[in-house]
Amino acid sequence: MTIAVLAVQGAFIEHEKKLEKLGASCIELRKAEDLEQHYDGLVLPGGESTVQGKLLKELGMYDTIKSQIEAGMPVLATCAGLILLADNLEGGEPGHLQTMPVTVKRNAYGRQLGSFHTEADLEGIGEVPMTFIRAPYVAEAGDGVQVLATVEDRIVAVKYKNQLALAFHPELDENDEIHKAFLAMCEK
Ligand code: GLN
């Protein structure tokens, strides 16, 4: 199983370590030609969505990645990755890949709660640790979007068709269940 990890900016190495530990091979997507390789799934890591969105366009990767996702490529998106997928961003900023009918609020937890750790139930998996770093949340979930987890009434994990998107960072915690569930999506 080969997983492609977007590696233009942000926390991509941590995803690679976790996926390799679970037996997958990883390739890094840094430029348009990297998208010509075969892979079974795609990871959009945390980082800075504004920078990542800009780089996707500048590096000529935007159209291919968008069409791969629309064609059913399994995706695991964390934090900035969730922002990249969202159709709409609250506050009038333009969206990026816009492959998921959700509205996302960026940097949504204010200064005091910029970063925090908790545990909560994730549908289909159970209790998982959740590390939030200047995280977004899903303010509105459109038709067909399955809400998998909420923390203090805010939606922090969603699934839409082939796309699993999380406001937190499962790659930073010991628990491997979310990455295992993603690899199971890639096996299908
Ligand atoms: N605050 C970042 C953004 O808006 C996301 C933070 C993260 O990925 N940890 O893109």
PDB file of C-alpha atoms and ligand atoms in Angstrom:
ATOM      1  CA  MET A   1       0.000   0.000   0.000  1.00  0.00           C
ATOM      2  CA  THR A   2       1.457   3.341  -1.019  1.00  0.00           C
ATOM      3  CA  ILE A   3       0.292   6.576   0.552  1.00  0.00           C
ATOM      4  CA  ALA A   4       1.176   9.980  -0.863  1.00  0.00           C
ATOM      5  CA  VAL A   5       1.729  12.700   1.708  1.00  0.00           C
ATOM      6  CA  LEU A   6       1.543  16.336   0.654  1.00  0.00           C
ATOM      7  CA  ALA A   7       4.969  17.617   1.707  1.00  0.00           C
ATOM      8  CA  VAL A   8       5.076  21.258   0.677  1.00  0.00           C
ATOM      9  CA  GLN A   9       4.732  22.622   4.218  1.00  0.00           C
ATOM     10  CA  GLY A  10       3.710  21.585   7.717  1.00  0.00           C
ATOM     11  CA  ALA A  11       3.592  18.392   9.780  1.00  0.00           C
ATOM     12  CA  PHE A  12       3.959  15.708   7.101  1.00  0.00           C
ATOM     13  CA  ILE A  13       6.848  13.663   8.585  1.00  0.00           C
ATOM     14  CA  GLU A  14       4.748  12.623  11.595  1.00  0.00           C
ATOM     15  CA  HIS A  15       2.118  11.121   9.273  1.00  0.00           C
ATOM     16  CA  GLU A  16       4.794   9.256   7.328  1.00  0.00           C
ATOM     17  CA  LYS A  17       6.272   7.769  10.523  1.00  0.00           C
ATOM     18  CA  LYS A  18       2.869   6.579  11.678  1.00  0.00           C
ATOM     19  CA  LEU A  19       1.863   5.113   8.299  1.00  0.00           C
ATOM     20  CA  GLU A  20       5.214   3.360   7.865  1.00  0.00           C
ATOM     21  CA  LYS A  21       4.913   1.889  11.353  1.00  0.00           C
ATOM     22  CA  LEU A  22       1.564   0.452  10.237  1.00  0.00           C
ATOM     23  CA  GLY A  23       3.181  -1.130   7.177  1.00  0.00           C
ATOM     24  CA  ALA A  24       2.417   1.363   4.407  1.00  0.00           C
ATOM     25  CA  SER A  25       5.039   2.938   2.143  1.00  0.00           C
ATOM     26  CA  CYS A  26       4.955   6.691   1.797  1.00  0.00           C
ATOM     27  CA  ILE A  27       5.890   8.996  -1.019  1.00  0.00           C
ATOM     28  CA  GLU A  28       6.127  12.762  -0.667  1.00  0.00           C
ATOM     29  CA  LEU A  29       4.311  15.116  -2.998  1.00  0.00           C
ATOM     30  CA  ARG A  30       6.457  18.202  -3.507  1.00  0.00           C
ATOM     31  CA  LYS A  31       6.020  19.020  -7.191  1.00  0.00           C
ATOM     32  CA  ALA A  32       3.673  18.305 -10.096  1.00  0.00           C
ATOM     33  CA  GLU A  33       5.662  15.301 -11.412  1.00  0.00           C
ATOM     34  CA  ASP A  34       5.322  13.532  -8.056  1.00  0.00           C
ATOM     35  CA  LEU A  35       1.597  13.213  -8.780  1.00  0.00           C
ATOM     36  CA  GLU A  36       2.296  10.921 -11.723  1.00  0.00           C
ATOM     37  CA  GLN A  37       3.284   8.050  -9.413  1.00  0.00           C
ATOM     38  CA  HIS A  38       0.813   5.409  -8.322  1.00  0.00           C
ATOM     39  CA  TYR A  39      -0.619   5.762  -4.834  1.00  0.00           C
ATOM     40  CA  ASP A  40      -3.617   4.343  -3.012  1.00  0.00           C
ATOM     41  CA  GLY A  41      -4.376   7.228  -0.680  1.00  0.00           C
ATOM     42  CA  LEU A  42      -3.503  10.826   0.038  1.00  0.00           C
ATOM     43  CA  VAL A  43      -2.676  12.665   3.283  1.00  0.00           C
ATOM     44  CA  LEU A  44      -3.142  16.425   3.606  1.00  0.00           C
ATOM     45  CA  PRO A  45      -1.240  17.336   6.787  1.00  0.00           C
ATOM     46  CA  GLY A  46      -1.510  20.180   9.291  1.00  0.00           C
ATOM     47  CA  GLY A  47       0.418  23.384   8.833  1.00  0.00           C
ATOM     48  CA  GLU A  48      -0.692  26.670   7.403  1.00  0.00           C
ATOM     49  CA  SER A  49      -3.567  26.293   4.975  1.00  0.00           C
ATOM     50  CA  THR A  50      -3.040  29.684   3.352  1.00  0.00           C
ATOM     51  CA  VAL A  51       0.558  28.783   2.489  1.00  0.00           C
ATOM     52  CA  GLN A  52      -0.320  25.235   1.419  1.00  0.00           C
ATOM     53  CA  GLY A  53      -3.172  26.434  -0.796  1.00  0.00           C
ATOM     54  CA  LYS A  54      -0.919  28.980  -2.468  1.00  0.00           C
ATOM     55  CA  LEU A  55       1.869  26.416  -2.996  1.00  0.00           C
ATOM     56  CA  LEU A  56      -0.555  23.869  -4.494  1.00  0.00           C
ATOM     57  CA  LYS A  57      -1.331  26.400  -7.208  1.00  0.00           C
ATOM     58  CA  GLU A  58       2.199  27.743  -7.687  1.00  0.00           C
ATOM     59  CA  LEU A  59       3.663  24.236  -7.955  1.00  0.00           C
ATOM     60  CA  GLY A  60       1.033  23.150 -10.473  1.00  0.00           C
ATOM     61  CA  MET A  61      -0.466  20.480  -8.210  1.00  0.00           C
ATOM     62  CA  TYR A  62      -3.887  21.978  -7.540  1.00  0.00           C
ATOM     63  CA  ASP A  63      -5.935  20.668 -10.490  1.00  0.00           C
ATOM     64  CA  THR A  64      -4.575  17.115 -10.352  1.00  0.00           C
ATOM     65  CA  ILE A  65      -5.091  16.749  -6.612  1.00  0.00           C
ATOM     66  CA  LYS A  66      -8.597  18.192  -6.822  1.00  0.00           C
ATOM     67  CA  SER A  67      -9.582  15.797  -9.605  1.00  0.00           C
ATOM     68  CA  GLN A  68      -7.988  12.799  -7.886  1.00  0.00           C
ATOM     69  CA  ILE A  69     -10.061  13.503  -4.769  1.00  0.00           C
ATOM     70  CA  GLU A  70     -13.223  14.057  -6.809  1.00  0.00           C
ATOM     71  CA  ALA A  71     -12.574  10.758  -8.587  1.00  0.00           C
ATOM     72  CA  GLY A  72     -12.575   8.894  -5.249  1.00  0.00           C
ATOM     73  CA  MET A  73      -8.978   8.841  -4.004  1.00  0.00           C
ATOM     74  CA  PRO A  74      -9.135   8.173  -0.220  1.00  0.00           C
ATOM     75  CA  VAL A  75      -7.955  11.232   1.721  1.00  0.00           C
ATOM     76  CA  LEU A  76      -6.955  11.775   5.329  1.00  0.00           C
ATOM     77  CA  ALA A  77      -6.878  15.507   6.064  1.00  0.00           C
ATOM     78  CA  THR A  78      -5.786  16.961   9.386  1.00  0.00           C
ATOM     79  CA  CYS A  79      -6.224  20.523  10.594  1.00  0.00           C
ATOM     80  CA  ALA A  80      -4.933  22.720   7.727  1.00  0.00           C
ATOM     81  CA  GLY A  81      -5.816  19.760   5.481  1.00  0.00           C
ATOM     82  CA  LEU A  82      -9.455  20.013   6.563  1.00  0.00           C
ATOM     83  CA  ILE A  83      -9.350  23.718   5.669  1.00  0.00           C
ATOM     84  CA  LEU A  84      -7.970  22.848   2.210  1.00  0.00           C
ATOM     85  CA  LEU A  85     -10.885  20.492   1.528  1.00  0.00           C
ATOM     86  CA  ALA A  86     -13.687  22.780   2.712  1.00  0.00           C
ATOM     87  CA  ASP A  87     -16.074  24.332   0.225  1.00  0.00           C
ATOM     88  CA  ASN A  88     -16.381  27.465   2.371  1.00  0.00           C
ATOM     89  CA  LEU A  89     -14.334  29.285   4.976  1.00  0.00           C
ATOM     90  CA  GLU A  90     -16.096  31.456   7.491  1.00  0.00           C
ATOM     91  CA  GLY A  91     -15.245  35.135   7.247  1.00  0.00           C
ATOM     92  CA  GLY A  92     -15.265  35.429   3.482  1.00  0.00           C
ATOM     93  CA  GLU A  93     -11.830  33.968   2.715  1.00  0.00           C
ATOM     94  CA  PRO A  94     -11.829  31.979  -0.521  1.00  0.00           C
ATOM     95  CA  GLY A  95     -11.808  28.176  -0.255  1.00  0.00           C
ATOM     96  CA  HIS A  96      -9.021  25.983  -1.656  1.00  0.00           C
ATOM     97  CA  LEU A  97      -9.715  22.501  -3.093  1.00  0.00           C
ATOM     98  CA  GLN A  98     -13.433  22.730  -2.267  1.00  0.00           C
ATOM     99  CA  THR A  99     -14.132  19.005  -2.440  1.00  0.00           C
ATOM    100  CA  MET A 100     -16.151  18.776   0.800  1.00  0.00           C
ATOM    101  CA  PRO A 101     -19.485  20.524   1.456  1.00  0.00           C
ATOM    102  CA  VAL A 102     -18.573  22.015   4.829  1.00  0.00           C
ATOM    103  CA  THR A 103     -17.998  25.507   6.165  1.00  0.00           C
ATOM    104  CA  VAL A 104     -14.909  25.706   8.334  1.00  0.00           C
ATOM    105  CA  LYS A 105     -13.940  28.310  10.878  1.00  0.00           C
ATOM    106  CA  ARG A 106     -10.157  28.774  11.089  1.00  0.00           C
ATOM    107  CA  ASN A 107      -8.167  29.461  14.279  1.00  0.00           C
ATOM    108  CA  ALA A 108     -11.446  28.884  15.965  1.00  0.00           C
ATOM    109  CA  TYR A 109     -10.555  28.475  19.600  1.00  0.00           C
ATOM    110  CA  GLY A 110      -9.194  31.938  20.439  1.00  0.00           C
ATOM    111  CA  ARG A 111      -5.859  32.843  21.984  1.00  0.00           C
ATOM    112  CA  GLN A 112      -6.293  31.082  25.323  1.00  0.00           C
ATOM    113  CA  LEU A 113      -7.319  27.826  23.738  1.00  0.00           C
ATOM    114  CA  GLY A 114      -5.001  28.052  20.750  1.00  0.00           C
ATOM    115  CA  SER A 115      -3.637  24.618  21.594  1.00  0.00           C
ATOM    116  CA  PHE A 116      -5.146  21.970  23.839  1.00  0.00           C
ATOM    117  CA  HIS A 117      -5.423  18.251  24.306  1.00  0.00           C
ATOM    118  CA  THR A 118      -8.487  16.183  25.100  1.00  0.00           C
ATOM    119  CA  GLU A 119     -10.045  12.780  24.507  1.00  0.00           C
ATOM    120  CA  ALA A 120     -13.373  12.193  22.852  1.00  0.00           C
ATOM    121  CA  ASP A 121     -15.400   9.561  21.101  1.00  0.00           C
ATOM    122  CA  LEU A 122     -14.916   9.144  17.371  1.00  0.00           C
ATOM    123  CA  GLU A 123     -17.722   7.247  15.672  1.00  0.00           C
ATOM    124  CA  GLY A 124     -16.683   3.785  14.574  1.00  0.00           C
ATOM    125  CA  ILE A 125     -13.428   3.896  16.552  1.00  0.00           C
ATOM    126  CA  GLY A 126     -14.215   4.917  20.145  1.00  0.00           C
ATOM    127  CA  GLU A 127     -12.295   7.166  22.494  1.00  0.00           C
ATOM    128  CA  VAL A 128      -9.193   8.740  20.907  1.00  0.00           C
ATOM    129  CA  PRO A 129      -6.711  11.373  22.069  1.00  0.00           C
ATOM    130  CA  MET A 130      -7.117  14.699  20.257  1.00  0.00           C
ATOM    131  CA  THR A 131      -4.410  17.343  20.061  1.00  0.00           C
ATOM    132  CA  PHE A 132      -5.603  20.694  18.734  1.00  0.00           C
ATOM    133  CA  ILE A 133      -3.108  23.295  17.504  1.00  0.00           C
ATOM    134  CA  ARG A 134      -4.612  26.586  16.370  1.00  0.00           C
ATOM    135  CA  ALA A 135      -7.320  24.341  15.049  1.00  0.00           C
ATOM    136  CA  PRO A 136     -10.361  24.947  12.916  1.00  0.00           C
ATOM    137  CA  TYR A 137     -13.777  23.435  13.488  1.00  0.00           C
ATOM    138  CA  VAL A 138     -16.616  22.618  11.133  1.00  0.00           C
ATOM    139  CA  ALA A 139     -19.274  25.304  11.551  1.00  0.00           C
ATOM    140  CA  GLU A 140     -21.690  23.778   9.022  1.00  0.00           C
ATOM    141  CA  ALA A 141     -21.829  20.306   7.528  1.00  0.00           C
ATOM    142  CA  GLY A 142     -23.697  19.938   4.247  1.00  0.00           C
ATOM    143  CA  ASP A 143     -25.631  17.041   2.712  1.00  0.00           C
ATOM    144  CA  GLY A 144     -23.907  13.687   2.878  1.00  0.00           C
ATOM    145  CA  VAL A 145     -21.337  14.782   5.457  1.00  0.00           C
ATOM    146  CA  GLN A 146     -21.146  12.369   8.366  1.00  0.00           C
ATOM    147  CA  VAL A 147     -20.222  13.965  11.715  1.00  0.00           C
ATOM    148  CA  LEU A 148     -17.801  11.599  13.492  1.00  0.00           C
ATOM    149  CA  ALA A 149     -16.842  13.615  16.570  1.00  0.00           C
ATOM    150  CA  THR A 150     -17.697  16.748  18.481  1.00  0.00           C
ATOM    151  CA  VAL A 151     -15.850  18.483  21.298  1.00  0.00           C
ATOM    152  CA  GLU A 152     -17.853  20.976  23.332  1.00  0.00           C
ATOM    153  CA  ASP A 153     -20.594  20.926  20.715  1.00  0.00           C
ATOM    154  CA  ARG A 154     -18.189  21.767  17.918  1.00  0.00           C
ATOM    155  CA  ILE A 155     -17.695  19.389  15.027  1.00  0.00           C
ATOM    156  CA  VAL A 156     -14.068  18.220  14.918  1.00  0.00           C
ATOM    157  CA  ALA A 157     -14.180  15.130  12.675  1.00  0.00           C
ATOM    158  CA  VAL A 158     -16.177  14.465   9.526  1.00  0.00           C
ATOM    159  CA  LYS A 159     -16.360  11.972   6.713  1.00  0.00           C
ATOM    160  CA  TYR A 160     -17.671  12.707   3.257  1.00  0.00           C
ATOM    161  CA  LYS A 161     -17.478   9.892   0.699  1.00  0.00           C
ATOM    162  CA  ASN A 162     -13.739   9.137   0.335  1.00  0.00           C
ATOM    163  CA  GLN A 163     -12.619  12.037   2.556  1.00  0.00           C
ATOM    164  CA  LEU A 164     -11.865  11.751   6.279  1.00  0.00           C
ATOM    165  CA  ALA A 165     -11.111  15.155   7.797  1.00  0.00           C
ATOM    166  CA  LEU A 166     -10.106  16.058  11.344  1.00  0.00           C
ATOM    167  CA  ALA A 167      -9.580  19.372  13.121  1.00  0.00           C
ATOM    168  CA  PHE A 168      -6.946  17.758  15.393  1.00  0.00           C
ATOM    169  CA  HIS A 169      -3.625  15.957  14.899  1.00  0.00           C
ATOM    170  CA  PRO A 170      -3.818  12.148  15.298  1.00  0.00           C
ATOM    171  CA  GLU A 171      -0.267  11.861  13.941  1.00  0.00           C
ATOM    172  CA  LEU A 172       1.046  13.503  17.147  1.00  0.00           C
ATOM    173  CA  ASP A 173      -0.484  11.002  19.580  1.00  0.00           C
ATOM    174  CA  GLU A 174       0.400   7.393  20.361  1.00  0.00           C
ATOM    175  CA  ASN A 175      -2.997   6.048  19.315  1.00  0.00           C
ATOM    176  CA  ASP A 176      -2.919   4.583  15.775  1.00  0.00           C
ATOM    177  CA  GLU A 177      -6.600   3.806  15.265  1.00  0.00           C
ATOM    178  CA  ILE A 178      -7.398   6.717  12.958  1.00  0.00           C
ATOM    179  CA  HIS A 179      -4.492   5.939  10.636  1.00  0.00           C
ATOM    180  CA  LYS A 180      -5.537   2.277  10.663  1.00  0.00           C
ATOM    181  CA  ALA A 181      -9.080   3.273   9.686  1.00  0.00           C
ATOM    182  CA  PHE A 182      -7.666   5.418   6.888  1.00  0.00           C
ATOM    183  CA  LEU A 183      -5.517   2.557   5.576  1.00  0.00           C
ATOM    184  CA  ALA A 184      -8.644   0.367   5.603  1.00  0.00           C
ATOM    185  CA  MET A 185     -10.348   2.995   3.402  1.00  0.00           C
ATOM    186  CA  CYS A 186      -7.360   2.794   1.026  1.00  0.00           C
ATOM    187  CA  GLU A 187      -7.591  -0.999   0.806  1.00  0.00           C
ATOM    188  CA  LYS A 188     -11.101  -0.911  -0.637  1.00  0.00           C
TER     189      LYS A 188
HETATM  190  N1  GLN B   1      -4.219  27.571  11.853  1.00  0.00           N
HETATM  191  C1  GLN B   1      -3.831  26.798  10.714  1.00  0.00           C
HETATM  192  C2  GLN B   1      -4.551  27.266   9.452  1.00  0.00           C
HETATM  193  O1  GLN B   1      -5.427  28.045   9.522  1.00  0.00           O
HETATM  194  C3  GLN B   1      -4.092  25.331  10.932  1.00  0.00           C
HETATM  195  C4  GLN B   1      -3.240  24.845  12.074  1.00  0.00           C
HETATM  196  C5  GLN B   1      -2.787  23.424  11.956  1.00  0.00           C
HETATM  197  O2  GLN B   1      -2.790  22.815  10.893  1.00  0.00           O
HETATM  198  N2  GLN B   1      -2.305  22.912  13.061  1.00  0.00           N
HETATM  199  O3  GLN B   1      -4.219  26.818   8.391  1.00  0.00           O
END
